[in-house]
Tab-separated table of C-alpha atoms in Angstrom:
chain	number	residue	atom	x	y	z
A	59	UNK	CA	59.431	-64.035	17.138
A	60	UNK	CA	58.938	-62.735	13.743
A	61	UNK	CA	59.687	-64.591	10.453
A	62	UNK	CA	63.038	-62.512	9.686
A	63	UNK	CA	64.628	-63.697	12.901
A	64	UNK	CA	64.607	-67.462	11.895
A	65	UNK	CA	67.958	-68.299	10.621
A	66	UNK	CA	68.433	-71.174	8.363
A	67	UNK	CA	71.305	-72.791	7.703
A	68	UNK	CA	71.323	-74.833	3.972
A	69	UNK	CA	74.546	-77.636	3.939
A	70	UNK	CA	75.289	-78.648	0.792
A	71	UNK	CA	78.452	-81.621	0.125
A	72	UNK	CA	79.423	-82.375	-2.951
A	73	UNK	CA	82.413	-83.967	-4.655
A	74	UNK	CA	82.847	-83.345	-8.816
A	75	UNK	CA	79.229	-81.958	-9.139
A	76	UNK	CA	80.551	-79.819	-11.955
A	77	UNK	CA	77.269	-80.808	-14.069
A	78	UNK	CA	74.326	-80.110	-11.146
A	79	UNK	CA	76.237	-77.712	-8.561
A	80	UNK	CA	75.539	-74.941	-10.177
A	81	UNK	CA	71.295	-75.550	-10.406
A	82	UNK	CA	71.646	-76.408	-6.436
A	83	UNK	CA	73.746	-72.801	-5.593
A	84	UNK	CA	71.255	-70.627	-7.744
A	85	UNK	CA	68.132	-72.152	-5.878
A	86	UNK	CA	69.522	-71.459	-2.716
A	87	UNK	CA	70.494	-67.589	-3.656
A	88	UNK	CA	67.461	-66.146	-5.240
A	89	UNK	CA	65.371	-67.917	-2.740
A	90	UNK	CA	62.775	-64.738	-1.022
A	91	UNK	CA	63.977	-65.572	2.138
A	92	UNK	CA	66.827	-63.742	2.724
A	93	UNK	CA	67.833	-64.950	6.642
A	94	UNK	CA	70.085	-68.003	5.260
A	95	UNK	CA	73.598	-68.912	5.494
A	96	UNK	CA	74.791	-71.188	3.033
A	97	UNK	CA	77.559	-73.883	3.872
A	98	UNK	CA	79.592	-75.868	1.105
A	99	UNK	CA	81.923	-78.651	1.631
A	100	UNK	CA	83.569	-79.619	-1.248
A	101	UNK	CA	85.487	-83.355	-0.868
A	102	UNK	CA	88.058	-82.367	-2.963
A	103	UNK	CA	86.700	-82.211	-6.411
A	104	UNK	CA	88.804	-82.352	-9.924
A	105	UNK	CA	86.525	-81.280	-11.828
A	106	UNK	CA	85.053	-77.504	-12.528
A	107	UNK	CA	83.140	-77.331	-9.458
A	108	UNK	CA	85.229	-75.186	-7.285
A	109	UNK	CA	85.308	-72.777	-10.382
A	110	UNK	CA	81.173	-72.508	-9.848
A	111	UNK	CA	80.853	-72.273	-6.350
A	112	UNK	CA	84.052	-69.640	-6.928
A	113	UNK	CA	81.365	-67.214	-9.027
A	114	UNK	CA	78.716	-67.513	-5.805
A	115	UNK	CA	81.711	-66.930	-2.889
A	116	UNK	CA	79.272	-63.686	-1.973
A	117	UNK	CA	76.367	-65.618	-1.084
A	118	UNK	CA	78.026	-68.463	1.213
A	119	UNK	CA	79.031	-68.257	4.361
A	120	UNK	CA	81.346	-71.100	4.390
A	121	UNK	CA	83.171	-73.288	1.731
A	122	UNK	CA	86.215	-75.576	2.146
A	123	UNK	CA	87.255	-77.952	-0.489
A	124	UNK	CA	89.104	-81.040	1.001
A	125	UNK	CA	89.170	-84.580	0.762
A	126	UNK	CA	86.929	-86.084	3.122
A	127	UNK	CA	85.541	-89.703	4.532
A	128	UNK	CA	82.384	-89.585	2.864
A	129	UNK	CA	79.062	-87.930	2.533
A	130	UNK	CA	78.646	-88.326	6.286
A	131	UNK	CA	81.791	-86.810	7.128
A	132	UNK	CA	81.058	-83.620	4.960
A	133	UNK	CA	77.857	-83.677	6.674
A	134	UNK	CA	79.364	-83.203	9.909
A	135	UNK	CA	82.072	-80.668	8.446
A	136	UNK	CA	79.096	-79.041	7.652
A	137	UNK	CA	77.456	-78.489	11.067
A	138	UNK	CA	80.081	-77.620	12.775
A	139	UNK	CA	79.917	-74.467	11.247
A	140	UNK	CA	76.133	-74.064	11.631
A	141	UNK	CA	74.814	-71.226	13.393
A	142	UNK	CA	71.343	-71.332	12.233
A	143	UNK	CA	67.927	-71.952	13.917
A	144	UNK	CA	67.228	-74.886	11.552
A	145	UNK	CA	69.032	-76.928	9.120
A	146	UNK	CA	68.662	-77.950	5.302
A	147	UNK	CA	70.669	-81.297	3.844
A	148	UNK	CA	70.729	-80.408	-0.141
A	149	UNK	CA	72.309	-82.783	-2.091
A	150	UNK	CA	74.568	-81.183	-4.900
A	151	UNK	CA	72.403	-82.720	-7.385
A	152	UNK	CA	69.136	-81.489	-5.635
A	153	UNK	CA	67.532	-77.814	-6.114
A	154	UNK	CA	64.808	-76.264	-4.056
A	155	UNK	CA	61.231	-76.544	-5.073
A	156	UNK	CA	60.681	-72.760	-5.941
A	157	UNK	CA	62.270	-69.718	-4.606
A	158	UNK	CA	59.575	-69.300	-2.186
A	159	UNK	CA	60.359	-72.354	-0.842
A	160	UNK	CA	62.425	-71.626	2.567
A	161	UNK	CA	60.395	-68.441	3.085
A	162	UNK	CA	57.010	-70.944	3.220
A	163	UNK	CA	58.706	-72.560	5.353
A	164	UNK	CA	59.420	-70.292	8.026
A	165	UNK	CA	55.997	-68.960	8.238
A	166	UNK	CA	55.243	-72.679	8.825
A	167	UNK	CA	57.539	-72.781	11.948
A	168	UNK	CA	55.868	-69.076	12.891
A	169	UNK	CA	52.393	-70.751	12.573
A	170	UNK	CA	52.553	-74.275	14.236
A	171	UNK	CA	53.812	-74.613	17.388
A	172	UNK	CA	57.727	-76.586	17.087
A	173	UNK	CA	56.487	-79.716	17.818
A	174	UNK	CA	54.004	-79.745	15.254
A	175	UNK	CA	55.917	-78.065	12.874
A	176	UNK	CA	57.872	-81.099	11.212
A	177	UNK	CA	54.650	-83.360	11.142
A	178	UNK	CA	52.637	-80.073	9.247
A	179	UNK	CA	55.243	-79.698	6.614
A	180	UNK	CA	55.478	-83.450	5.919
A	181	UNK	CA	51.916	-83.602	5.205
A	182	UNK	CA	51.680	-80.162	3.144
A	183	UNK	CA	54.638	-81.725	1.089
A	184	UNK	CA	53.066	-85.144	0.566
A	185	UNK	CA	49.944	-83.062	-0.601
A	186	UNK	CA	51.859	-81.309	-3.303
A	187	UNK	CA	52.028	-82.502	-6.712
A	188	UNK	CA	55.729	-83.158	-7.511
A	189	UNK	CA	58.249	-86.529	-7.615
A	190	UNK	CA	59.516	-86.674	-4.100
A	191	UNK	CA	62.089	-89.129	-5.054
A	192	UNK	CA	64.036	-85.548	-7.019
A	193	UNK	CA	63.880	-83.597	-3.403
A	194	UNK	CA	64.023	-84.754	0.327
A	195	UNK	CA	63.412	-81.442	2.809
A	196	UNK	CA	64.597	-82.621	6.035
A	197	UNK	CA	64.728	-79.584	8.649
A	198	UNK	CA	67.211	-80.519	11.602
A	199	UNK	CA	66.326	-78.557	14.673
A	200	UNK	CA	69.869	-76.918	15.264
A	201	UNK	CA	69.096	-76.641	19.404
């Protein structure tokens, strides 16, 4: 399997994230890696954030804005629209590390075997020097 063939699938749920949605959407869509689809569930928000994700529509493959149960219930909106190899939770007021960041990854998934893949990342993340508390990866495997 080659690196272009993994498929990753980024969730994000927000609800009146007008003042950190848009930091979130642009480090999804300049990220290297190109073999993402981007899902956004919206709970309904009165504030300008449908207006931003409105100015990235080309670079998501899903959005619905609708009043929902809860983070949790977004989440699961979320995947059931998933068609992805692997899944990213990123929060609305979250932003990925670099724009590297997803392509790194896969070549991590290409390198390790699967089950060593998750334990690998977590230790090459703990050895970086950044505030984990601003940024939780957490790679879901879709199967």
């Amino acid at each position: 399997m080659d690196k272009s063939s993994l498929k990753i699938s980024i969730i994000t749920v927000c609800f009146n994230a007008s003042n950190t949605i848009e930091e979130t959407i642009i480090s999804v869509v300049k990220q290297t890696y190109k073999n993402i689809e981007y899902i956004i569930i919206d709970g309904g928000s009165s504030d300008q954030t449908n207006n931003i994700i409105d100015k990235y529509s080309e670079f998501i493959s899903y959005y619905c804005s609708e009043p929902d149960d809860g983070i949790y219930d977004a989440m699961n909106k979320g995947l059931e629209y998933v068609t992805g190899d692997y899944v990213l939770f990123l929060g609305a007021d979250d932003h990925l590390i670099s724009y590297s960041v997803i392509e790194q990854v896969c070549n991590k998934i290409l390198l390790y075997n699967e089950e060593k893949v998750l334990n690998k990342l977590l230790e090459d993340i703990k050895s970086q020097d950044y505030d984990h508390t601003k940024m939780e990866i957490v790679l879901i495997d879709s199967m």
